[in-house]
Amino acid sequence: MGRKRNQGKARKAAKAKAREEAEEESRNDNDNESTSGQHQPLAALMEQVENNYENKCLHGVDIDRLSMADVICVEFAKAFQKIFYHAADGGMNVPDCLQSAHNATLDKFAEVWNDSAKMEIAISLLLCIGTDHFLEDNFDHARDCATIARYLEEYIAVLLKQTQALMNWPKINEVYDADLHTLVKLFRKRIPCCCLDEKYEEVKSTPKMGYCFNPDCPIPCGYVERSKTMYCSRCRNVTYCSPECQRTHWPRHKPLCDMKAAVKAEFDAKQQNA
């Protein structure tokens, strides 16, 4: 499911500081809610829209259509993101960060995990926030929002709508350390507005980067132009920069590949017989 990527001490420290500030702000908000005897995340979100987003695009989030029943989607997105941040700061790799946040929110937010419509509301909120981060050149937080949104999209496809057999971990991993071309394209493809068109024009000539999943890859950090990567043809769940790296990694990859290939074969057989 991928391997740990070295994010760099400076980036990690900057992200940790930003998260501490965000959590402090959240604690202050919670104190205010406790003082007033209310806990209404949706109302707070709507107030934020009125105060801070006047005449600004919400990138596809339709506040008018949200009901109090959708408050849980807001709470879910906030809780998942907070746990993901803590796991990342603790040194976990991307899949483990996502799985940690998944497990920690599974019981409390079962209503969201079992409802694709509610999950899609949470995704739209993350895309809205991430787009604003990108427009503010806060690319690390934009990547975080995009990574979580991409994971939730894969969850919907595999577990809820059952339109694909396996989570596409190479695509999820790519987002966490995405180059700006990949990042802006992900947001731009998913939001109905043209807010990122100018940013896209600025970075569209930047090569898209991918990963070699061989931990012993001679390329620093395994970064390689995506056009030069190749999928494992059996499971299509890992990518490599060369046949040599694929052969080197095969003894370690084989058990996982066998399992995922079997899942994919079973899924394909069911699709053919449906």
PDB file of C-alpha atoms in Angstrom:
ATOM      1  CA  MET A   1       0.000   0.000   0.000  1.00  0.00           C
ATOM      2  CA  GLY A   2       2.858   2.310  -0.582  1.00  0.00           C
ATOM      3  CA  ARG A   3       5.850   3.283   1.471  1.00  0.00           C
ATOM      4  CA  LYS A   4       6.762   6.166   3.732  1.00  0.00           C
ATOM      5  CA  ARG A   5       7.901   9.284   1.905  1.00  0.00           C
ATOM      6  CA  ASN A   6      10.415  11.722   3.329  1.00  0.00           C
ATOM      7  CA  GLN A   7       8.586  15.022   3.559  1.00  0.00           C
ATOM      8  CA  GLY A   8      11.565  17.011   4.904  1.00  0.00           C
ATOM      9  CA  LYS A   9      11.997  18.520   8.337  1.00  0.00           C
ATOM     10  CA  ALA A  10      11.189  22.062   7.282  1.00  0.00           C
ATOM     11  CA  ARG A  11       7.910  21.167   5.633  1.00  0.00           C
ATOM     12  CA  LYS A  12       6.896  18.930   8.533  1.00  0.00           C
ATOM     13  CA  ALA A  13       7.632  21.639  11.095  1.00  0.00           C
ATOM     14  CA  ALA A  14       5.727  24.250   9.100  1.00  0.00           C
ATOM     15  CA  LYS A  15       2.716  21.988   8.737  1.00  0.00           C
ATOM     16  CA  ALA A  16       2.773  21.066  12.421  1.00  0.00           C
ATOM     17  CA  LYS A  17       2.840  24.750  13.407  1.00  0.00           C
ATOM     18  CA  ALA A  18      -0.033  25.555  11.064  1.00  0.00           C
ATOM     19  CA  ARG A  19      -2.048  22.677  12.454  1.00  0.00           C
ATOM     20  CA  GLU A  20      -1.412  23.759  16.028  1.00  0.00           C
ATOM     21  CA  GLU A  21      -2.712  27.207  15.127  1.00  0.00           C
ATOM     22  CA  ALA A  22      -5.756  25.701  13.440  1.00  0.00           C
ATOM     23  CA  GLU A  23      -6.457  23.480  16.451  1.00  0.00           C
ATOM     24  CA  GLU A  24      -6.107  26.451  18.811  1.00  0.00           C
ATOM     25  CA  GLU A  25      -8.626  28.339  16.703  1.00  0.00           C
ATOM     26  CA  SER A  26     -10.904  25.301  16.769  1.00  0.00           C
ATOM     27  CA  ARG A  27     -10.626  25.104  20.571  1.00  0.00           C
ATOM     28  CA  ASN A  28     -11.568  28.763  20.813  1.00  0.00           C
ATOM     29  CA  ASP A  29     -14.561  28.127  18.566  1.00  0.00           C
ATOM     30  CA  ASN A  30     -15.591  25.187  20.752  1.00  0.00           C
ATOM     31  CA  ASP A  31     -15.285  27.338  23.877  1.00  0.00           C
ATOM     32  CA  ASN A  32     -17.568  29.909  22.287  1.00  0.00           C
ATOM     33  CA  GLU A  33     -20.063  27.198  21.368  1.00  0.00           C
ATOM     34  CA  SER A  34     -20.011  25.829  24.919  1.00  0.00           C
ATOM     35  CA  THR A  35     -20.583  29.302  26.329  1.00  0.00           C
ATOM     36  CA  SER A  36     -23.649  29.783  24.157  1.00  0.00           C
ATOM     37  CA  GLY A  37     -24.903  26.254  24.870  1.00  0.00           C
ATOM     38  CA  GLN A  38     -24.912  25.398  21.174  1.00  0.00           C
ATOM     39  CA  HIS A  39     -22.969  23.047  18.948  1.00  0.00           C
ATOM     40  CA  GLN A  40     -23.934  23.804  15.371  1.00  0.00           C
ATOM     41  CA  PRO A  41     -21.067  23.251  12.895  1.00  0.00           C
ATOM     42  CA  LEU A  42     -23.342  23.876   9.922  1.00  0.00           C
ATOM     43  CA  ALA A  43     -24.538  27.168  11.361  1.00  0.00           C
ATOM     44  CA  ALA A  44     -20.915  28.116  11.979  1.00  0.00           C
ATOM     45  CA  LEU A  45     -20.072  27.212   8.409  1.00  0.00           C
ATOM     46  CA  MET A  46     -22.949  29.292   7.080  1.00  0.00           C
ATOM     47  CA  GLU A  47     -21.869  32.209   9.266  1.00  0.00           C
ATOM     48  CA  GLN A  48     -18.365  31.868   7.868  1.00  0.00           C
ATOM     49  CA  VAL A  49     -19.807  32.008   4.372  1.00  0.00           C
ATOM     50  CA  GLU A  50     -21.738  35.158   5.192  1.00  0.00           C
ATOM     51  CA  ASN A  51     -18.806  36.874   6.927  1.00  0.00           C
ATOM     52  CA  ASN A  52     -15.780  35.667   5.005  1.00  0.00           C
ATOM     53  CA  TYR A  53     -17.096  34.419   1.686  1.00  0.00           C
ATOM     54  CA  GLU A  54     -19.293  37.305   0.678  1.00  0.00           C
ATOM     55  CA  ASN A  55     -19.117  37.647  -3.087  1.00  0.00           C
ATOM     56  CA  LYS A  56     -16.690  34.702  -3.167  1.00  0.00           C
ATOM     57  CA  CYS A  57     -17.137  31.397  -4.951  1.00  0.00           C
ATOM     58  CA  LEU A  58     -17.750  28.266  -2.861  1.00  0.00           C
ATOM     59  CA  HIS A  59     -16.424  26.010  -5.634  1.00  0.00           C
ATOM     60  CA  GLY A  60     -19.521  23.835  -5.850  1.00  0.00           C
ATOM     61  CA  VAL A  61     -20.655  23.730  -2.215  1.00  0.00           C
ATOM     62  CA  ASP A  62     -24.346  24.641  -2.199  1.00  0.00           C
ATOM     63  CA  ILE A  63     -24.931  26.009   1.301  1.00  0.00           C
ATOM     64  CA  ASP A  64     -28.620  26.637   0.584  1.00  0.00           C
ATOM     65  CA  ARG A  65     -29.210  22.930  -0.034  1.00  0.00           C
ATOM     66  CA  LEU A  66     -27.498  21.760   3.140  1.00  0.00           C
ATOM     67  CA  SER A  67     -29.839  20.834   5.973  1.00  0.00           C
ATOM     68  CA  MET A  68     -29.254  20.285   9.666  1.00  0.00           C
ATOM     69  CA  ALA A  69     -29.125  16.578   8.851  1.00  0.00           C
ATOM     70  CA  ASP A  70     -25.924  17.313   6.924  1.00  0.00           C
ATOM     71  CA  VAL A  71     -24.132  18.688   9.989  1.00  0.00           C
ATOM     72  CA  ILE A  72     -22.643  15.234  10.446  1.00  0.00           C
ATOM     73  CA  CYS A  73     -20.859  15.582   7.085  1.00  0.00           C
ATOM     74  CA  VAL A  74     -19.137  18.747   8.292  1.00  0.00           C
ATOM     75  CA  GLU A  75     -18.175  17.117  11.595  1.00  0.00           C
ATOM     76  CA  PHE A  76     -16.938  14.010   9.786  1.00  0.00           C
ATOM     77  CA  ALA A  77     -14.689  15.998   7.443  1.00  0.00           C
ATOM     78  CA  LYS A  78     -13.209  17.948  10.361  1.00  0.00           C
ATOM     79  CA  ALA A  79     -12.648  14.837  12.501  1.00  0.00           C
ATOM     80  CA  PHE A  80     -11.081  12.816   9.672  1.00  0.00           C
ATOM     81  CA  GLN A  81      -8.760  15.668   8.749  1.00  0.00           C
ATOM     82  CA  LYS A  82      -7.627  16.219  12.350  1.00  0.00           C
ATOM     83  CA  ILE A  83      -6.743  12.547  12.882  1.00  0.00           C
ATOM     84  CA  PHE A  84      -4.997  12.400   9.514  1.00  0.00           C
ATOM     85  CA  TYR A  85      -2.857  15.396  10.509  1.00  0.00           C
ATOM     86  CA  HIS A  86      -1.817  13.848  13.826  1.00  0.00           C
ATOM     87  CA  ALA A  87      -0.927  10.551  12.159  1.00  0.00           C
ATOM     88  CA  ALA A  88       1.159  12.323   9.503  1.00  0.00           C
ATOM     89  CA  ASP A  89       2.994  14.359  12.122  1.00  0.00           C
ATOM     90  CA  GLY A  90       3.728  11.096  13.941  1.00  0.00           C
ATOM     91  CA  GLY A  91       5.647   9.808  10.934  1.00  0.00           C
ATOM     92  CA  MET A  92       3.102   7.371   9.474  1.00  0.00           C
ATOM     93  CA  ASN A  93       3.054   6.807   5.723  1.00  0.00           C
ATOM     94  CA  VAL A  94       0.097   8.015   3.672  1.00  0.00           C
ATOM     95  CA  PRO A  95      -1.958   4.784   3.595  1.00  0.00           C
ATOM     96  CA  ASP A  96      -1.514   4.301   7.353  1.00  0.00           C
ATOM     97  CA  CYS A  97      -2.536   7.920   8.046  1.00  0.00           C
ATOM     98  CA  LEU A  98      -5.706   7.439   6.031  1.00  0.00           C
ATOM     99  CA  GLN A  99      -6.449   4.059   7.604  1.00  0.00           C
ATOM    100  CA  SER A 100      -5.918   5.505  11.075  1.00  0.00           C
ATOM    101  CA  ALA A 101      -8.418   8.299  10.392  1.00  0.00           C
ATOM    102  CA  HIS A 102     -10.800   5.792   8.812  1.00  0.00           C
ATOM    103  CA  ASN A 103     -10.744   3.454  11.820  1.00  0.00           C
ATOM    104  CA  ALA A 104     -11.072   6.292  14.334  1.00  0.00           C
ATOM    105  CA  THR A 105     -14.167   7.740  12.636  1.00  0.00           C
ATOM    106  CA  LEU A 106     -15.857   4.514  11.566  1.00  0.00           C
ATOM    107  CA  ASP A 107     -18.193   4.047  14.534  1.00  0.00           C
ATOM    108  CA  LYS A 108     -19.063   7.665  15.308  1.00  0.00           C
ATOM    109  CA  PHE A 109     -19.680   8.506  11.650  1.00  0.00           C
ATOM    110  CA  ALA A 110     -21.102   5.208  10.407  1.00  0.00           C
ATOM    111  CA  GLU A 111     -23.970   7.194   8.902  1.00  0.00           C
ATOM    112  CA  VAL A 112     -21.514   8.928   6.574  1.00  0.00           C
ATOM    113  CA  TRP A 113     -19.394   5.866   5.819  1.00  0.00           C
ATOM    114  CA  ASN A 114     -22.505   3.968   4.701  1.00  0.00           C
ATOM    115  CA  ASP A 115     -24.101   6.742   2.622  1.00  0.00           C
ATOM    116  CA  SER A 116     -22.451   7.825  -0.627  1.00  0.00           C
ATOM    117  CA  ALA A 117     -24.534  11.021  -0.783  1.00  0.00           C
ATOM    118  CA  LYS A 118     -23.295  12.169   2.624  1.00  0.00           C
ATOM    119  CA  MET A 119     -19.777  11.125   1.754  1.00  0.00           C
ATOM    120  CA  GLU A 120     -19.961  13.239  -1.399  1.00  0.00           C
ATOM    121  CA  ILE A 121     -21.023  16.268   0.677  1.00  0.00           C
ATOM    122  CA  ALA A 122     -17.940  15.800   2.856  1.00  0.00           C
ATOM    123  CA  ILE A 123     -15.802  15.521  -0.268  1.00  0.00           C
ATOM    124  CA  SER A 124     -17.271  18.725  -1.695  1.00  0.00           C
ATOM    125  CA  LEU A 125     -16.389  20.554   1.526  1.00  0.00           C
ATOM    126  CA  LEU A 126     -12.806  19.284   1.373  1.00  0.00           C
ATOM    127  CA  LEU A 127     -12.533  20.325  -2.274  1.00  0.00           C
ATOM    128  CA  CYS A 128     -13.850  23.785  -1.436  1.00  0.00           C
ATOM    129  CA  ILE A 129     -11.365  24.263   1.395  1.00  0.00           C
ATOM    130  CA  GLY A 130      -8.530  22.774  -0.647  1.00  0.00           C
ATOM    131  CA  THR A 131      -9.250  25.029  -3.603  1.00  0.00           C
ATOM    132  CA  ASP A 132      -9.076  28.090  -1.363  1.00  0.00           C
ATOM    133  CA  HIS A 133      -5.771  26.842   0.050  1.00  0.00           C
ATOM    134  CA  PHE A 134      -4.425  26.484  -3.481  1.00  0.00           C
ATOM    135  CA  LEU A 135      -5.564  29.985  -4.433  1.00  0.00           C
ATOM    136  CA  GLU A 136      -3.739  31.275  -1.339  1.00  0.00           C
ATOM    137  CA  ASP A 137      -0.581  29.341  -2.359  1.00  0.00           C
ATOM    138  CA  ASN A 138      -0.946  27.167   0.751  1.00  0.00           C
ATOM    139  CA  PHE A 139      -0.092  24.084  -1.240  1.00  0.00           C
ATOM    140  CA  ASP A 140       0.656  21.675   1.619  1.00  0.00           C
ATOM    141  CA  HIS A 141      -2.819  22.058   3.089  1.00  0.00           C
ATOM    142  CA  ALA A 142      -4.299  21.860  -0.405  1.00  0.00           C
ATOM    143  CA  ARG A 143      -2.513  18.526  -0.844  1.00  0.00           C
ATOM    144  CA  ASP A 144      -3.907  17.261   2.467  1.00  0.00           C
ATOM    145  CA  CYS A 145      -7.478  18.118   1.460  1.00  0.00           C
ATOM    146  CA  ALA A 146      -6.967  16.555  -1.966  1.00  0.00           C
ATOM    147  CA  THR A 147      -5.472  13.363  -0.499  1.00  0.00           C
ATOM    148  CA  ILE A 148      -8.408  12.829   1.850  1.00  0.00           C
ATOM    149  CA  ALA A 149     -10.939  13.642  -0.874  1.00  0.00           C
ATOM    150  CA  ARG A 150      -9.244  11.203  -3.258  1.00  0.00           C
ATOM    151  CA  TYR A 151      -9.268   8.463  -0.629  1.00  0.00           C
ATOM    152  CA  LEU A 152     -12.960   8.986   0.074  1.00  0.00           C
ATOM    153  CA  GLU A 153     -13.714   8.881  -3.657  1.00  0.00           C
ATOM    154  CA  GLU A 154     -11.930   5.548  -3.901  1.00  0.00           C
ATOM    155  CA  TYR A 155     -13.862   4.276  -0.877  1.00  0.00           C
ATOM    156  CA  ILE A 156     -17.168   5.179  -2.540  1.00  0.00           C
ATOM    157  CA  ALA A 157     -16.169   3.433  -5.770  1.00  0.00           C
ATOM    158  CA  VAL A 158     -14.938   0.236  -4.091  1.00  0.00           C
ATOM    159  CA  LEU A 159     -17.159  -0.214  -1.028  1.00  0.00           C
ATOM    160  CA  LEU A 160     -20.378   1.705  -1.647  1.00  0.00           C
ATOM    161  CA  LYS A 161     -20.998   1.756  -5.394  1.00  0.00           C
ATOM    162  CA  GLN A 162     -18.785  -1.249  -6.177  1.00  0.00           C
ATOM    163  CA  THR A 163     -17.700   0.096  -9.548  1.00  0.00           C
ATOM    164  CA  GLN A 164     -14.079  -1.011  -9.117  1.00  0.00           C
ATOM    165  CA  ALA A 165     -12.333  -3.851  -7.334  1.00  0.00           C
ATOM    166  CA  LEU A 166      -9.510  -2.135  -5.458  1.00  0.00           C
ATOM    167  CA  MET A 167      -8.421   1.188  -4.041  1.00  0.00           C
ATOM    168  CA  ASN A 168      -6.023   2.867  -6.475  1.00  0.00           C
ATOM    169  CA  TRP A 169      -3.198   3.552  -4.040  1.00  0.00           C
ATOM    170  CA  PRO A 170      -0.741   4.947  -6.590  1.00  0.00           C
ATOM    171  CA  LYS A 171      -3.243   7.701  -7.398  1.00  0.00           C
ATOM    172  CA  ILE A 172      -3.809   8.458  -3.718  1.00  0.00           C
ATOM    173  CA  ASN A 173      -0.083   8.516  -2.953  1.00  0.00           C
ATOM    174  CA  GLU A 174       0.588  10.801  -5.903  1.00  0.00           C
ATOM    175  CA  VAL A 175      -1.725  13.451  -4.481  1.00  0.00           C
ATOM    176  CA  TYR A 176      -0.021  13.738  -1.090  1.00  0.00           C
ATOM    177  CA  ASP A 177       3.237  14.971  -2.619  1.00  0.00           C
ATOM    178  CA  ALA A 178       1.687  16.146  -5.858  1.00  0.00           C
ATOM    179  CA  ASP A 179       3.404  18.568  -8.184  1.00  0.00           C
ATOM    180  CA  LEU A 180       1.343  21.704  -8.777  1.00  0.00           C
ATOM    181  CA  HIS A 181       0.198  20.525 -12.204  1.00  0.00           C
ATOM    182  CA  THR A 182      -1.287  17.338 -10.751  1.00  0.00           C
ATOM    183  CA  LEU A 183      -2.757  19.166  -7.779  1.00  0.00           C
ATOM    184  CA  VAL A 184      -4.503  21.965  -9.666  1.00  0.00           C
ATOM    185  CA  LYS A 185      -5.815  19.507 -12.258  1.00  0.00           C
ATOM    186  CA  LEU A 186      -7.380  17.360  -9.535  1.00  0.00           C
ATOM    187  CA  PHE A 187      -9.259  20.302  -8.025  1.00  0.00           C
ATOM    188  CA  ARG A 188     -10.127  21.874 -11.374  1.00  0.00           C
ATOM    189  CA  LYS A 189     -11.641  18.611 -12.636  1.00  0.00           C
ATOM    190  CA  ARG A 190     -13.912  18.338  -9.608  1.00  0.00           C
ATOM    191  CA  ILE A 191     -15.187  21.879  -9.065  1.00  0.00           C
ATOM    192  CA  PRO A 192     -17.790  23.460 -11.381  1.00  0.00           C
ATOM    193  CA  CYS A 193     -16.303  26.971 -11.323  1.00  0.00           C
ATOM    194  CA  CYS A 194     -13.393  28.461 -13.244  1.00  0.00           C
ATOM    195  CA  CYS A 195     -11.536  29.752 -10.171  1.00  0.00           C
ATOM    196  CA  LEU A 196      -8.444  27.667 -10.895  1.00  0.00           C
ATOM    197  CA  ASP A 197      -8.220  28.305 -14.632  1.00  0.00           C
ATOM    198  CA  GLU A 198      -5.536  30.969 -14.254  1.00  0.00           C
ATOM    199  CA  LYS A 199      -3.506  28.817 -11.865  1.00  0.00           C
ATOM    200  CA  TYR A 200      -3.758  25.909 -14.288  1.00  0.00           C
ATOM    201  CA  GLU A 201      -2.359  28.007 -17.115  1.00  0.00           C
ATOM    202  CA  GLU A 202       0.594  28.917 -14.888  1.00  0.00           C
ATOM    203  CA  VAL A 203       1.585  25.314 -14.130  1.00  0.00           C
ATOM    204  CA  LYS A 204       0.273  23.195 -16.998  1.00  0.00           C
ATOM    205  CA  SER A 205       3.749  22.934 -18.557  1.00  0.00           C
ATOM    206  CA  THR A 206       5.156  21.425 -15.336  1.00  0.00           C
ATOM    207  CA  PRO A 207       5.811  17.669 -15.732  1.00  0.00           C
ATOM    208  CA  LYS A 208       3.497  15.454 -13.705  1.00  0.00           C
ATOM    209  CA  MET A 209       5.401  13.349 -11.207  1.00  0.00           C
ATOM    210  CA  GLY A 210       4.786   9.811 -10.044  1.00  0.00           C
ATOM    211  CA  TYR A 211       6.483   7.266  -7.762  1.00  0.00           C
ATOM    212  CA  CYS A 212       8.513   4.139  -8.029  1.00  0.00           C
ATOM    213  CA  PHE A 213       7.313   1.757  -5.310  1.00  0.00           C
ATOM    214  CA  ASN A 214      10.656  -0.001  -5.091  1.00  0.00           C
ATOM    215  CA  PRO A 215      12.185   1.216  -1.772  1.00  0.00           C
ATOM    216  CA  ASP A 216      15.648   0.623  -3.236  1.00  0.00           C
ATOM    217  CA  CYS A 217      14.999   2.711  -6.348  1.00  0.00           C
ATOM    218  CA  PRO A 218      18.187   4.617  -7.294  1.00  0.00           C
ATOM    219  CA  ILE A 219      16.150   7.733  -8.105  1.00  0.00           C
ATOM    220  CA  PRO A 220      16.035  10.090  -5.061  1.00  0.00           C
ATOM    221  CA  CYS A 221      12.801   9.524  -3.074  1.00  0.00           C
ATOM    222  CA  GLY A 222      11.480   7.455  -5.994  1.00  0.00           C
ATOM    223  CA  TYR A 223      10.184  10.564  -7.773  1.00  0.00           C
ATOM    224  CA  VAL A 224       9.923  10.104 -11.518  1.00  0.00           C
ATOM    225  CA  GLU A 225       7.971  11.698 -14.335  1.00  0.00           C
ATOM    226  CA  ARG A 226       4.613   9.951 -14.431  1.00  0.00           C
ATOM    227  CA  SER A 227       4.800   9.365 -18.169  1.00  0.00           C
ATOM    228  CA  LYS A 228       7.815   7.128 -17.492  1.00  0.00           C
ATOM    229  CA  THR A 229       6.173   4.982 -14.818  1.00  0.00           C
ATOM    230  CA  MET A 230       4.685   1.552 -15.364  1.00  0.00           C
ATOM    231  CA  TYR A 231       1.972  -0.273 -13.395  1.00  0.00           C
ATOM    232  CA  CYS A 232       2.250  -3.814 -12.170  1.00  0.00           C
ATOM    233  CA  SER A 233       0.201  -5.513 -14.874  1.00  0.00           C
ATOM    234  CA  ARG A 234      -1.339  -8.064 -12.463  1.00  0.00           C
ATOM    235  CA  CYS A 235      -2.707  -5.913  -9.629  1.00  0.00           C
ATOM    236  CA  ARG A 236      -2.250  -2.400 -11.079  1.00  0.00           C
ATOM    237  CA  ASN A 237      -1.755  -1.234  -7.506  1.00  0.00           C
ATOM    238  CA  VAL A 238       1.892  -0.175  -7.606  1.00  0.00           C
ATOM    239  CA  THR A 239       4.043   1.692 -10.108  1.00  0.00           C
ATOM    240  CA  TYR A 240       7.710   1.500 -11.048  1.00  0.00           C
ATOM    241  CA  CYS A 241      10.213   3.631 -12.901  1.00  0.00           C
ATOM    242  CA  SER A 242      11.727   0.690 -14.790  1.00  0.00           C
ATOM    243  CA  PRO A 243      11.526  -3.070 -15.338  1.00  0.00           C
ATOM    244  CA  GLU A 244      14.670  -3.374 -13.205  1.00  0.00           C
ATOM    245  CA  CYS A 245      12.966  -1.796 -10.195  1.00  0.00           C
ATOM    246  CA  GLN A 246       9.919  -3.982 -10.731  1.00  0.00           C
ATOM    247  CA  ARG A 247      12.055  -7.136 -10.735  1.00  0.00           C
ATOM    248  CA  THR A 248      13.940  -5.999  -7.641  1.00  0.00           C
ATOM    249  CA  HIS A 249      10.726  -5.340  -5.731  1.00  0.00           C
ATOM    250  CA  TRP A 250       8.900  -8.450  -6.910  1.00  0.00           C
ATOM    251  CA  PRO A 251       9.839 -10.797  -3.995  1.00  0.00           C
ATOM    252  CA  ARG A 252       8.367  -8.289  -1.531  1.00  0.00           C
ATOM    253  CA  HIS A 253       5.444  -7.308  -3.723  1.00  0.00           C
ATOM    254  CA  LYS A 254       4.389 -10.817  -4.772  1.00  0.00           C
ATOM    255  CA  PRO A 255       2.261 -11.782  -1.700  1.00  0.00           C
ATOM    256  CA  LEU A 256       0.274  -8.540  -1.882  1.00  0.00           C
ATOM    257  CA  CYS A 257       0.064  -8.782  -5.659  1.00  0.00           C
ATOM    258  CA  ASP A 258      -1.331 -12.327  -5.484  1.00  0.00           C
ATOM    259  CA  MET A 259      -4.002 -11.240  -3.028  1.00  0.00           C
ATOM    260  CA  LYS A 260      -5.031  -8.149  -4.984  1.00  0.00           C
ATOM    261  CA  ALA A 261      -4.973  -9.970  -8.312  1.00  0.00           C
ATOM    262  CA  ALA A 262      -7.344 -12.576  -6.869  1.00  0.00           C
ATOM    263  CA  VAL A 263      -9.711  -9.856  -5.622  1.00  0.00           C
ATOM    264  CA  LYS A 264      -9.648  -8.190  -9.033  1.00  0.00           C
ATOM    265  CA  ALA A 265     -10.271 -11.497 -10.856  1.00  0.00           C
ATOM    266  CA  GLU A 266     -13.262 -12.246  -8.619  1.00  0.00           C
ATOM    267  CA  PHE A 267     -14.642  -8.766  -9.178  1.00  0.00           C
ATOM    268  CA  ASP A 268     -14.233  -9.007 -12.948  1.00  0.00           C
ATOM    269  CA  ALA A 269     -15.969 -12.414 -12.988  1.00  0.00           C
ATOM    270  CA  LYS A 270     -18.941 -11.013 -11.055  1.00  0.00           C
ATOM    271  CA  GLN A 271     -19.162  -8.070 -13.435  1.00  0.00           C
ATOM    272  CA  GLN A 272     -19.232 -10.386 -16.449  1.00  0.00           C
ATOM    273  CA  ASN A 273     -21.942 -12.604 -14.925  1.00  0.00           C
ATOM    274  CA  ALA A 274     -24.092  -9.669 -13.779  1.00  0.00           C
TER     275      ALA A 274
END
